[in-house]
PDB file of C-alpha atoms in Angstrom:
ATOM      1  CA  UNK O 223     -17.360  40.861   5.054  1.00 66.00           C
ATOM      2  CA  UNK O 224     -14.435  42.249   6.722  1.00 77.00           C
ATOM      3  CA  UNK O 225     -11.160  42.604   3.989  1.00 83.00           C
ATOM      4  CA  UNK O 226      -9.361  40.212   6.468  1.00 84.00           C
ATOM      5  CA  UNK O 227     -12.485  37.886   5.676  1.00 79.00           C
ATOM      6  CA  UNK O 228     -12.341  38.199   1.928  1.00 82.00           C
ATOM      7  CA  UNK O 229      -8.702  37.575   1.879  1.00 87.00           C
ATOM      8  CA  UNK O 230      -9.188  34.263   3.773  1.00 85.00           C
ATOM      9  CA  UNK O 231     -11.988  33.654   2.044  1.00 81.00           C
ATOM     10  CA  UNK O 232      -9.751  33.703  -1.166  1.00 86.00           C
ATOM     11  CA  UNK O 233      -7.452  31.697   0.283  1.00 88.00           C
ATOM     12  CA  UNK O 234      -9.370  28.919   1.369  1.00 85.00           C
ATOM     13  CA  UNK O 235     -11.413  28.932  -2.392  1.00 83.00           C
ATOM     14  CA  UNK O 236      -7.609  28.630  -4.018  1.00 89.00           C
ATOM     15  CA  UNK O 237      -6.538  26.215  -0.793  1.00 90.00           C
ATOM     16  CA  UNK O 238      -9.218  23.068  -1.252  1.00 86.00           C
ATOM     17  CA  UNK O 239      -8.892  23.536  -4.560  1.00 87.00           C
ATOM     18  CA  UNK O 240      -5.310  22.707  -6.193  1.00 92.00           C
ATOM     19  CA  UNK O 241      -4.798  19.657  -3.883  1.00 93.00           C
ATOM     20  CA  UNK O 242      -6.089  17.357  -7.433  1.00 93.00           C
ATOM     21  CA  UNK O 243      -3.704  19.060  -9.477  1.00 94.00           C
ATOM     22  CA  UNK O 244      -0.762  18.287  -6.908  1.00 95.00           C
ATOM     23  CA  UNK O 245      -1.959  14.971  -6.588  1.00 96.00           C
ATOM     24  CA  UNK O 246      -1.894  14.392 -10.343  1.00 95.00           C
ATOM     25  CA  UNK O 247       1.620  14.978  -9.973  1.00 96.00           C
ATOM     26  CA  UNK O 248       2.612  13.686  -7.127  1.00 96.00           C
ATOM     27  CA  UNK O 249       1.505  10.160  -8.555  1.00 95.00           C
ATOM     28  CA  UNK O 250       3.894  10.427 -11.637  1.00 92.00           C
ATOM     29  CA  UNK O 251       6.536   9.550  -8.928  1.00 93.00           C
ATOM     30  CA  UNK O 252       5.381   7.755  -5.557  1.00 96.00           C
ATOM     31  CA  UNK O 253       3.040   5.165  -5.065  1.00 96.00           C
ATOM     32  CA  UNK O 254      -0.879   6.178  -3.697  1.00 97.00           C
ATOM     33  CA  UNK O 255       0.667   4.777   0.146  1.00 97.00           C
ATOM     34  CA  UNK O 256       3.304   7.220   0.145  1.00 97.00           C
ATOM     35  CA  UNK O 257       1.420   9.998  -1.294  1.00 96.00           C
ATOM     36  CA  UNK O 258      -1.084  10.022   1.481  1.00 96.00           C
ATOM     37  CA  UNK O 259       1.268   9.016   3.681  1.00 97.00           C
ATOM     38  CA  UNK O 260       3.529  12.355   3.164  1.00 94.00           C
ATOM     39  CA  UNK O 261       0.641  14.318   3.740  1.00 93.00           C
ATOM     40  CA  UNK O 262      -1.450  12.745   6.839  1.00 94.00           C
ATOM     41  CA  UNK O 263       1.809  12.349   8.514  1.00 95.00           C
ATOM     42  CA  UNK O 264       3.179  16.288   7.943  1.00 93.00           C
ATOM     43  CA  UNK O 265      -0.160  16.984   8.511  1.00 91.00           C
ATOM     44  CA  UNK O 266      -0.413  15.617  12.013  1.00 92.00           C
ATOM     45  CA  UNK O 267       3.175  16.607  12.789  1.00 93.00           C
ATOM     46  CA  UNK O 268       2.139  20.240  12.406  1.00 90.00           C
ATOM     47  CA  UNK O 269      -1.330  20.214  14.041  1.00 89.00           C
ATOM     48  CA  UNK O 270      -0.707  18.049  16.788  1.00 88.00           C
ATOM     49  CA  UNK O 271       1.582  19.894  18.893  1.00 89.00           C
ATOM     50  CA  UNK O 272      -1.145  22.868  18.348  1.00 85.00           C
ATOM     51  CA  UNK O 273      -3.748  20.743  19.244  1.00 83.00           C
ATOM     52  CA  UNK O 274      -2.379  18.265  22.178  1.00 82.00           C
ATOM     53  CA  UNK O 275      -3.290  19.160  25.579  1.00 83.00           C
ATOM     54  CA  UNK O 276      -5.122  16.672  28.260  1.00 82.00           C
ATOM     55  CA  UNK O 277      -8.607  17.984  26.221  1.00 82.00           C
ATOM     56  CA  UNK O 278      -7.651  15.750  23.245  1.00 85.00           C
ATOM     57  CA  UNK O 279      -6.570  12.774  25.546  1.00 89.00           C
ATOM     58  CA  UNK O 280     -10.288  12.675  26.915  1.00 90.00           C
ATOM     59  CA  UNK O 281     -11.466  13.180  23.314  1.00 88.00           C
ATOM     60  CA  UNK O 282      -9.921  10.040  21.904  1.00 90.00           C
ATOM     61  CA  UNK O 283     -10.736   8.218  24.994  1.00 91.00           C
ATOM     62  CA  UNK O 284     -14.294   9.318  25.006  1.00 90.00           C
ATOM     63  CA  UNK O 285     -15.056   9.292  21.004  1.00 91.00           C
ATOM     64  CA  UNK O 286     -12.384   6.976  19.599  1.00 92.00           C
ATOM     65  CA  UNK O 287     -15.004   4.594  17.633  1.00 93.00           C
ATOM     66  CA  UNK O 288     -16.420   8.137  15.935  1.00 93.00           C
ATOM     67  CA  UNK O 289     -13.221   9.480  15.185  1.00 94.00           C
ATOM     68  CA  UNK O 290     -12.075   6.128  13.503  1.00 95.00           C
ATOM     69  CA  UNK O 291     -15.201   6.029  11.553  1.00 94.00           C
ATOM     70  CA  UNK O 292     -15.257   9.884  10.260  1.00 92.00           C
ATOM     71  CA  UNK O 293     -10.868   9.310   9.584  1.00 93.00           C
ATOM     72  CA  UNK O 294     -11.778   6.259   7.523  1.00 96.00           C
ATOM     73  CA  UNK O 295     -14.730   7.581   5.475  1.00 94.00           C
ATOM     74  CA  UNK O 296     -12.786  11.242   5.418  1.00 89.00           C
ATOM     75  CA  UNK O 297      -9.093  10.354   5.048  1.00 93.00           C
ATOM     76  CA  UNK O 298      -8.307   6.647   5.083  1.00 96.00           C
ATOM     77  CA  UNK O 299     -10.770   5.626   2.399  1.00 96.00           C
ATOM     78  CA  UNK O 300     -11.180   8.395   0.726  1.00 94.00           C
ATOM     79  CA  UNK O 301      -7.471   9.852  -0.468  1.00 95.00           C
ATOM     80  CA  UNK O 302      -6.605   6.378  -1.203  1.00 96.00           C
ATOM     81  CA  UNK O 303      -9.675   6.150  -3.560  1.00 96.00           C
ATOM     82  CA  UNK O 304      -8.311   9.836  -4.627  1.00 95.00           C
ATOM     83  CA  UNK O 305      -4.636   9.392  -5.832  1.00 95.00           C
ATOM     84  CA  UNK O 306      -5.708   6.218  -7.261  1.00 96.00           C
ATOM     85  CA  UNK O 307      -7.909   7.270  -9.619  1.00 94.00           C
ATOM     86  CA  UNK O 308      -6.535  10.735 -10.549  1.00 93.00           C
ATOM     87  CA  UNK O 309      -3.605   8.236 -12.386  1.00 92.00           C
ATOM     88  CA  UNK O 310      -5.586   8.160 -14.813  1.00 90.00           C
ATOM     89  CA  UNK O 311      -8.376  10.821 -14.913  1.00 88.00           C
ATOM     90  CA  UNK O 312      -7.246  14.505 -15.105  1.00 87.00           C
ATOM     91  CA  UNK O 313      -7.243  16.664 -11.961  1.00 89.00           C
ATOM     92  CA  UNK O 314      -9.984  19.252 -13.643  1.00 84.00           C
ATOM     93  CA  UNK O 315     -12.705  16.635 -14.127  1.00 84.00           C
ATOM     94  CA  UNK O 316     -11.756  14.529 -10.534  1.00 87.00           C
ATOM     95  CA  UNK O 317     -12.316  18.135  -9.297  1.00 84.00           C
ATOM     96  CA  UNK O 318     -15.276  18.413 -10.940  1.00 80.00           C
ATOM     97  CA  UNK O 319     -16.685  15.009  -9.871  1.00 83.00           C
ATOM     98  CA  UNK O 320     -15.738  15.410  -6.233  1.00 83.00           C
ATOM     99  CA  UNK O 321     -18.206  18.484  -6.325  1.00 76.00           C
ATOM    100  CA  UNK O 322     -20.903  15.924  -6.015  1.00 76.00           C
ATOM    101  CA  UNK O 323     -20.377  15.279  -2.819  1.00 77.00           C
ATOM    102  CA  UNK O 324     -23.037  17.885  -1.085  1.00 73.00           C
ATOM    103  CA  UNK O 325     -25.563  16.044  -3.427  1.00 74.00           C
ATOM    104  CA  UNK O 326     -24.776  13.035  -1.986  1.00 78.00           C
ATOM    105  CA  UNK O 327     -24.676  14.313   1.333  1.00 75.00           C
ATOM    106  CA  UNK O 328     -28.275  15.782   0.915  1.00 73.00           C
ATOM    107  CA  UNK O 329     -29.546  11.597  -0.152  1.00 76.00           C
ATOM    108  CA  UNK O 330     -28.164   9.921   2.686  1.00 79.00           C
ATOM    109  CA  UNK O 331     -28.996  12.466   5.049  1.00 72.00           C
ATOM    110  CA  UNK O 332     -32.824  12.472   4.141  1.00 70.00           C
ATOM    111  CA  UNK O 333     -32.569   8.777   4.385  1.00 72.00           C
ATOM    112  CA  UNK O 334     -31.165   8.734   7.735  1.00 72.00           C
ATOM    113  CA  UNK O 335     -33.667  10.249   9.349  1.00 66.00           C
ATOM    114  CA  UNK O 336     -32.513  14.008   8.020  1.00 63.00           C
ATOM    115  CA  UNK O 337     -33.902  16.866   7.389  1.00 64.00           C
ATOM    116  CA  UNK O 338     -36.907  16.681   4.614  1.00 68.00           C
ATOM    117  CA  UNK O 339     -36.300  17.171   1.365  1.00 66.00           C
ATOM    118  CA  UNK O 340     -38.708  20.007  -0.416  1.00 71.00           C
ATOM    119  CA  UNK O 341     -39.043  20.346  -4.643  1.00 75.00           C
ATOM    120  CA  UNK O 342     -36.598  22.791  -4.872  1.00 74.00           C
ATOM    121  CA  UNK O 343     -34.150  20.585  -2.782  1.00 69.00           C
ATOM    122  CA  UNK O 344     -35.347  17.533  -5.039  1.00 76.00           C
ATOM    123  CA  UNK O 345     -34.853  19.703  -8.078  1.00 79.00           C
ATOM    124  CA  UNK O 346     -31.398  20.401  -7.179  1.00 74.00           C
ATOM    125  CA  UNK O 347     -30.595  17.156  -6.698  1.00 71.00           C
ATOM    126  CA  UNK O 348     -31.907  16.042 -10.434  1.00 79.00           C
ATOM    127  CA  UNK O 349     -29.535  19.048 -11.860  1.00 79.00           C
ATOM    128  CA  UNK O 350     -27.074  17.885  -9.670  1.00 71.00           C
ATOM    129  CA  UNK O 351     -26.742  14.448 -10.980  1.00 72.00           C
ATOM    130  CA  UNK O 352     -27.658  15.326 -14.314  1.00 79.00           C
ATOM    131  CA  UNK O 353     -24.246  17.625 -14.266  1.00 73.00           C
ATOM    132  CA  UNK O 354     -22.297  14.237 -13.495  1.00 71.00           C
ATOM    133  CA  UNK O 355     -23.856  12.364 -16.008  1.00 73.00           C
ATOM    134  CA  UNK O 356     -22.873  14.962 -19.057  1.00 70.00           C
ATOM    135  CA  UNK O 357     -19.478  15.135 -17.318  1.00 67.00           C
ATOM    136  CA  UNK O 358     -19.219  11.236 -17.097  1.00 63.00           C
ATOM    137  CA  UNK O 359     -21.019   9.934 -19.852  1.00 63.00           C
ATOM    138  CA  UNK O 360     -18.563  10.944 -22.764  1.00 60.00           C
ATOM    139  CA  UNK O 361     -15.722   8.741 -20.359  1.00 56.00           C
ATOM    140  CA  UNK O 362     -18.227   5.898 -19.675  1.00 59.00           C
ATOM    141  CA  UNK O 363     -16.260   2.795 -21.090  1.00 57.00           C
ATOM    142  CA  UNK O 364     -12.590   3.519 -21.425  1.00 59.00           C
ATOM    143  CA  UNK O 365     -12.465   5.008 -17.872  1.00 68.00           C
ATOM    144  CA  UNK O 366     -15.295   3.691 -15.557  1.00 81.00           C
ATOM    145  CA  UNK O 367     -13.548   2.093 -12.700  1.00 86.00           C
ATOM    146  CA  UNK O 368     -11.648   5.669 -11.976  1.00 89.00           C
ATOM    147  CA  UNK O 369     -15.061   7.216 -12.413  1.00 87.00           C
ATOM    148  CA  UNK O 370     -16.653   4.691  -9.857  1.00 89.00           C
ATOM    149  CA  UNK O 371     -13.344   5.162  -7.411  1.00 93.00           C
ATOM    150  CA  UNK O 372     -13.554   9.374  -7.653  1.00 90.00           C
ATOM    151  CA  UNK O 373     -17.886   8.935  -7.230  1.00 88.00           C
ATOM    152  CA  UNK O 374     -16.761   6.728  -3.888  1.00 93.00           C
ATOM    153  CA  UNK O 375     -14.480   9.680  -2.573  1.00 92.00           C
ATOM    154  CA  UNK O 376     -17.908  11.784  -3.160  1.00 87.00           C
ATOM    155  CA  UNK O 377     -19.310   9.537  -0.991  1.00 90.00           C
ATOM    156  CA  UNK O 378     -17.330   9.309   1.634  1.00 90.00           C
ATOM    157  CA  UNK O 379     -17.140  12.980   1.762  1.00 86.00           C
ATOM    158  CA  UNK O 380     -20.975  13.023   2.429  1.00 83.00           C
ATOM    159  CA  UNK O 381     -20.937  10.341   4.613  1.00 87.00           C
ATOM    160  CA  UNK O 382     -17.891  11.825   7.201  1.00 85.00           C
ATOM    161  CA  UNK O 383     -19.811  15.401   7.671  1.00 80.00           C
ATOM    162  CA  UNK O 384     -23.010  13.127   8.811  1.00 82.00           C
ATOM    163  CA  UNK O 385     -20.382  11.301  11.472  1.00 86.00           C
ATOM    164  CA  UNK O 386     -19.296  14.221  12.464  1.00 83.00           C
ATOM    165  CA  UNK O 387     -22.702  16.237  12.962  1.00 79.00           C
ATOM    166  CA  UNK O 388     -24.434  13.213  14.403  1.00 82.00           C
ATOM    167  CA  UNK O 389     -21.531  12.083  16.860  1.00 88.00           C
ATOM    168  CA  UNK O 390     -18.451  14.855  17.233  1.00 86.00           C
ATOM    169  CA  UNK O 391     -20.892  17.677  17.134  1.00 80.00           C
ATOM    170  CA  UNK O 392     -18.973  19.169  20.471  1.00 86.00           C
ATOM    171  CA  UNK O 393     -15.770  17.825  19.688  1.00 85.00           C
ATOM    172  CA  UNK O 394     -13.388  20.787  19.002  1.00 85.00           C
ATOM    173  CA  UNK O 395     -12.494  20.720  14.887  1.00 81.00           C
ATOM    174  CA  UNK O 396      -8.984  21.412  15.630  1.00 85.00           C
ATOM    175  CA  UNK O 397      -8.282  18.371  17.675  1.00 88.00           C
ATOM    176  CA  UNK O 398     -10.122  15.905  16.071  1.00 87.00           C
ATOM    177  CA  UNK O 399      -8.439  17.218  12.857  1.00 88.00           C
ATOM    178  CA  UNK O 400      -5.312  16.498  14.107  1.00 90.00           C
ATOM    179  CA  UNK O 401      -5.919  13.292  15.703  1.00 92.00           C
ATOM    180  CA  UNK O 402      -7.827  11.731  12.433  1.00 92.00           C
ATOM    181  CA  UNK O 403      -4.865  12.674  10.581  1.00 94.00           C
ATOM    182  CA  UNK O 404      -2.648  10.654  13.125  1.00 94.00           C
ATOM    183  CA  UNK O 405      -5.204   8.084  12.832  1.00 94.00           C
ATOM    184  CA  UNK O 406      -4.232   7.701   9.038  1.00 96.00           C
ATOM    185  CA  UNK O 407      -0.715   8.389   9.376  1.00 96.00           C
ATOM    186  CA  UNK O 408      -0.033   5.126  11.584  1.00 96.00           C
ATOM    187  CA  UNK O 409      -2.642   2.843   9.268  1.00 97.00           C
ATOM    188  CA  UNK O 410      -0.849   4.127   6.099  1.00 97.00           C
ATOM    189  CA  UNK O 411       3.158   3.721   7.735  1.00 97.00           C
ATOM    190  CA  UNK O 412       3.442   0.134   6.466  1.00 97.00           C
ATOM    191  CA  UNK O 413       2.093   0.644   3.062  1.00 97.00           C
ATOM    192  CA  UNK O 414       4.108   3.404   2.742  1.00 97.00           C
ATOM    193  CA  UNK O 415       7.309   2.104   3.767  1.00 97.00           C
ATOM    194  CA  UNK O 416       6.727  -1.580   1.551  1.00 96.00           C
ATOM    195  CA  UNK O 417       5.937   0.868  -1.476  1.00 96.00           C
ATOM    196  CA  UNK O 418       9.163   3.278  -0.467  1.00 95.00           C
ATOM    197  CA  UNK O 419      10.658   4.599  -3.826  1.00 93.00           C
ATOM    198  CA  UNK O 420      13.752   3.114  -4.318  1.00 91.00           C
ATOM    199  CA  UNK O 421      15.378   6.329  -6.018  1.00 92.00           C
ATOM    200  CA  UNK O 422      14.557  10.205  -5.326  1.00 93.00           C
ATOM    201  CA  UNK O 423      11.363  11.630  -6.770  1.00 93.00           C
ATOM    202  CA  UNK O 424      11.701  14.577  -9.345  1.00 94.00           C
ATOM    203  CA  UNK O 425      11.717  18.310  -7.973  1.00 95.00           C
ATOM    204  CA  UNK O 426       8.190  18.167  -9.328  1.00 95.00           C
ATOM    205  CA  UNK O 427       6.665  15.170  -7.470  1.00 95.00           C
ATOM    206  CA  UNK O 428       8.550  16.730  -3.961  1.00 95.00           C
ATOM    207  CA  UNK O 429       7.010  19.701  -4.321  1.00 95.00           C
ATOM    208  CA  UNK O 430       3.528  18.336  -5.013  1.00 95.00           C
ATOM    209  CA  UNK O 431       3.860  16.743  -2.053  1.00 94.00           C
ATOM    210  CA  UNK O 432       5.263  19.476   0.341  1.00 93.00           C
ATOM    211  CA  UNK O 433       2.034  21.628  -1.312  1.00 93.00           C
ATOM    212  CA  UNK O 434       0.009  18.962  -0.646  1.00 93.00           C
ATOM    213  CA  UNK O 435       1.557  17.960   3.314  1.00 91.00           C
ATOM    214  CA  UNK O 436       1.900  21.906   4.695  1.00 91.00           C
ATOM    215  CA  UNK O 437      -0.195  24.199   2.303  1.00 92.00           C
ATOM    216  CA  UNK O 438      -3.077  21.973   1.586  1.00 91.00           C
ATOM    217  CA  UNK O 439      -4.055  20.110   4.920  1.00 88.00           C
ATOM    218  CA  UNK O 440      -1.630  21.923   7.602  1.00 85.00           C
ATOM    219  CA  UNK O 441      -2.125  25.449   6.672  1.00 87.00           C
ATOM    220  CA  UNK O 442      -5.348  24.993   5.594  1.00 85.00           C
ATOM    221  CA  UNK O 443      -6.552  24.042   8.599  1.00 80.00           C
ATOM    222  CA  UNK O 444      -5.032  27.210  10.288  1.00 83.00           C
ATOM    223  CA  UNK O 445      -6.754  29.146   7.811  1.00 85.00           C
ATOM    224  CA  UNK O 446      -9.884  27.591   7.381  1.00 80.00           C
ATOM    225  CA  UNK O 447     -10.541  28.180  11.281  1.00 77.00           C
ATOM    226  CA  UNK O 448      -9.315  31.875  11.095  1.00 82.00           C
ATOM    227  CA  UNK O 449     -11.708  32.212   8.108  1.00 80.00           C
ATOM    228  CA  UNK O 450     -14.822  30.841  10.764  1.00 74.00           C
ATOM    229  CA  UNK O 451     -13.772  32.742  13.599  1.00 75.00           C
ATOM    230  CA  UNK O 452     -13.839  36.328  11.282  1.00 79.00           C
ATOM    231  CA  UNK O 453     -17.252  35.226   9.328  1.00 73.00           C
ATOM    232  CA  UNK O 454     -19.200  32.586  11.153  1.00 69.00           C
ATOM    233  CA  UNK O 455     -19.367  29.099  10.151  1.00 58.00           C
ATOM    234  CA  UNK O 456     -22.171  28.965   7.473  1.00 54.00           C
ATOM    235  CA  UNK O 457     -20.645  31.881   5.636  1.00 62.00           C
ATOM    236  CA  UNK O 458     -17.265  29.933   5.601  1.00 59.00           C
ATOM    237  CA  UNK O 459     -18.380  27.019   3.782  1.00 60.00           C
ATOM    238  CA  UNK O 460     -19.463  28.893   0.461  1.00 64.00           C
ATOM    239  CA  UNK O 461     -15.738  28.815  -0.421  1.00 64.00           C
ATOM    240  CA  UNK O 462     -16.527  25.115  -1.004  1.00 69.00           C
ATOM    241  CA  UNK O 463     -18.926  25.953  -4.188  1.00 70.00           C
ATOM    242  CA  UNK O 464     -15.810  27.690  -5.868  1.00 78.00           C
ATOM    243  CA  UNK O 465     -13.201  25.153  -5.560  1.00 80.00           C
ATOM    244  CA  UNK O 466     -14.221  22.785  -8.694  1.00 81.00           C
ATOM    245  CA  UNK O 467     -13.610  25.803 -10.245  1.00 83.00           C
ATOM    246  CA  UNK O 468     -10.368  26.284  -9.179  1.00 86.00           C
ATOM    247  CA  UNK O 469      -9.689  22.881  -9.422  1.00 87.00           C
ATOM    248  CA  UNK O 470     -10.849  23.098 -13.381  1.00 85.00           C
ATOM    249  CA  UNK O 471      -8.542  26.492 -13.901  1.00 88.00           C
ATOM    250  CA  UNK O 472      -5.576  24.909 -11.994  1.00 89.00           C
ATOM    251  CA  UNK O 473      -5.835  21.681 -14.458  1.00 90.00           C
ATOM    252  CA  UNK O 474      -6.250  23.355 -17.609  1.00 89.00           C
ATOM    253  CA  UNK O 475      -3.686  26.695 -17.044  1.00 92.00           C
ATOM    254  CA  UNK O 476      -0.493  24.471 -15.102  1.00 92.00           C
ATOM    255  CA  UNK O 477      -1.256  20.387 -16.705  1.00 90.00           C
ATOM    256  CA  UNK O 478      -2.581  21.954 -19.898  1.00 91.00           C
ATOM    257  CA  UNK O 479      -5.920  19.351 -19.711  1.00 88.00           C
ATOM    258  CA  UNK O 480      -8.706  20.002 -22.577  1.00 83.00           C
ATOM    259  CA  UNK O 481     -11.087  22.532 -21.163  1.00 82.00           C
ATOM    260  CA  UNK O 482     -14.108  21.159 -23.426  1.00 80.00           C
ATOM    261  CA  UNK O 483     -17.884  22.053 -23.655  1.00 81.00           C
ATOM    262  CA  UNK O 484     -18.661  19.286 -21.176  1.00 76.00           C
ATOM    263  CA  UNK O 485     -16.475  20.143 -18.135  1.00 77.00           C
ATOM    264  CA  UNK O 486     -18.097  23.939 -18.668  1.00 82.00           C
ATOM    265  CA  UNK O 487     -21.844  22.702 -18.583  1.00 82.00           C
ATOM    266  CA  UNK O 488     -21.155  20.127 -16.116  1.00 77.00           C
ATOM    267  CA  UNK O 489     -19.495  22.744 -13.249  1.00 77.00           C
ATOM    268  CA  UNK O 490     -22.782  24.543 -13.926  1.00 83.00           C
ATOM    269  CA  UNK O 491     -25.217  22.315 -13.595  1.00 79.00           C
ATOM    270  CA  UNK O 492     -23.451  20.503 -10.366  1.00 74.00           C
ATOM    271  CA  UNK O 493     -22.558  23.777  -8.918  1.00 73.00           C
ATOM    272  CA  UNK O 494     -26.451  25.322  -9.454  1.00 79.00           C
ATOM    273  CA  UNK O 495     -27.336  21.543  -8.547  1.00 73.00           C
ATOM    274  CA  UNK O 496     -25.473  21.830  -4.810  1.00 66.00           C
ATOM    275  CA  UNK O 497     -26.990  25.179  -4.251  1.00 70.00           C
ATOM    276  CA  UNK O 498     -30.258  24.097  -4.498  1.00 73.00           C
ATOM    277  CA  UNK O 499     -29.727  20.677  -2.755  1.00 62.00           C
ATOM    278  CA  UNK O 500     -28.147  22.355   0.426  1.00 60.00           C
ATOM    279  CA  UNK O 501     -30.517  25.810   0.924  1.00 63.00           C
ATOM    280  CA  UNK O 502     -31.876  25.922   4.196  1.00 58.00           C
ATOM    281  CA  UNK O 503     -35.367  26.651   4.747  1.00 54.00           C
ATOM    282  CA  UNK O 504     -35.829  30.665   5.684  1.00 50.00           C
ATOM    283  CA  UNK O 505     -36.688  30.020   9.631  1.00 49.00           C
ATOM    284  CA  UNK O 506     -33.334  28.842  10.065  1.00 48.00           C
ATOM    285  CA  UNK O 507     -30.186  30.662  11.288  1.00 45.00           C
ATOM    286  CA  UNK O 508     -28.003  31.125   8.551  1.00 45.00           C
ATOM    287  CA  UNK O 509     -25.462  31.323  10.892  1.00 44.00           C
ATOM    288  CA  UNK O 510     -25.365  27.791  11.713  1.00 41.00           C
ATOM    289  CA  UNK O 511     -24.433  24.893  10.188  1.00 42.00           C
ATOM    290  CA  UNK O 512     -26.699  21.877  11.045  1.00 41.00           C
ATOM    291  CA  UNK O 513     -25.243  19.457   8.596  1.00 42.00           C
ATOM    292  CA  UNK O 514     -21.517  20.557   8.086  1.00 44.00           C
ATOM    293  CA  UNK O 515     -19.460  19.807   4.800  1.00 47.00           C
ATOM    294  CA  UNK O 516     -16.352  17.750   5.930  1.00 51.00           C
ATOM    295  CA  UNK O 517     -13.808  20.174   7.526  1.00 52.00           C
ATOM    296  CA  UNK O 518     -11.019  18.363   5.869  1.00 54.00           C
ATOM    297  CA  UNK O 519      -9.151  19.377   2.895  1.00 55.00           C
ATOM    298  CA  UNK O 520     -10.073  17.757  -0.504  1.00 61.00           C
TER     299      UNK O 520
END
């Protein structure tokens, strides 16, 4: 890999993987409407004028159901079910949970009429889900429903890369980026505005949201696709496998949340899980991507 490569490679691994430590913040001060709303809507304000052209008209025109389905599983659904529970579970483990997601992705893909799934596949999957037990378990009780909400998210992760492969497969990422995230911005405006805060936010809570609006979705997105232009698609997604532990390290070095003995073995055993889980078999290109992660930021 080129330097340029590894240095958007870095980027992208630090990128996805501080947005649940800004959004811990960012709900100490605004509602979970105007949280997502701030960022869909900056979001869409950047990447839209980047992205509009008479292309993207005949896009939403020709694939509007698809694109409503993978912005509600990917966006709508899911960063709702996001800020929501990370008011009450810490960034680090909502990071780690979310990590799931390629697991889950793997499941419903086998029993959509996916790709097989061979024992080493099936024995990533048992690690996999064995890592969210020992990181759930100890919380089972006092914080369940949060649990259940941030387990949903992982779902709806898995389930938007499966729209997306199965339906927008030749839909440019770039425009349907943008337009998903104007999907969300005009279902989340009235929310938003009924939920307004009726005083400023803290310095804090703005700038978790600016991070999350322009660094997070709108110049990840510019990066991410630089990244797959210098080192081919597959290659680009391994970033994915280091942001829980980002996420972790941002938690425990900026909010000061426990690093403990189960958040360690846990981001091992879902991280070696998800390796496993997603290996292709060796006849297969590793240059491309049959069943993409979500090209959305986490």
């Amino acid at each position: 890999m080129s330097s340029r490569g590894w240095i958007l490679f870095l980027s992208m691994s630090i990128i996805w993987g501080i947005p649940y430590l800004m959004i811990k913040i960012a709900v100490e001060g605004v509602s979970v409407p105007v949280l997502v709303f701030a960022r869909v809507a900056v979001g869409a304000a950047v990447l839209l004028p980047l992205a509009f052209s008479r292309q993207t008209v005949t896009i939403v025109r020709d694939h509007w159901r698809a694109l409503l389905g993978f912005a509600f599983f990917e966006i709508i659904a899911a960063w709702w079910l996001l800020s929501d529970a990370e008011r009450l579970l810490t960034s680090s483990m909502t990071g780690l949970l979310i990590a799931a997601s390629p697991i889950i992705a793997a499941v419903l893909d086998r029993f959509t009429g996916g790709e097989r799934l061979g024992s080493k596949r099936i024995i990533g999957l048992s690690i996999g889900i064995c890592g969210v037990a020992v990181l759930a378990g100890p919380h089972i009780g006092g914080s369940t429903w949060p649990i259940i909400e941030v387990l949903m998210v992982a779902t709806c992760y898995a389930i938007a890369p499966l729209i997306a492969a199965r339906y927008l497969a030749h839909v440019p990422a770039l425009p349907m980026t943008a337009v998903c995230l104007g999907f969300a911005a005009l279902v989340y405006a009235a929310p938003a505005a009924a939920t307004w805060p009726t005083e400023m936010p803290s310095t804090r809570v703005l700038l978790a949201l600016g991070g999350l609006a322009v660094i997070c979705t709108a110049l990840a997105f510019i990066v991410f696709f630089a990244l797959i232009r210098e080192v081919g698609a597959a290659r680009a997604l391994v970033f994915t496998y280091i942001n829980p532990a980002v996420a972790l390290a941002a938690g425990v070095i900026v909010l000061h949340e426990p690093l403990t003995a189960w958040n360690v073995a846990a981001l091992a055993l879902i991280l070696g899980g998800c390796v496993l889980a997603t290996r292709r078999h060796p006849e297969q290109d590793p240059d491309i991507v049959t069943e993409p992660t979500s090209v959305l930021p986490r």
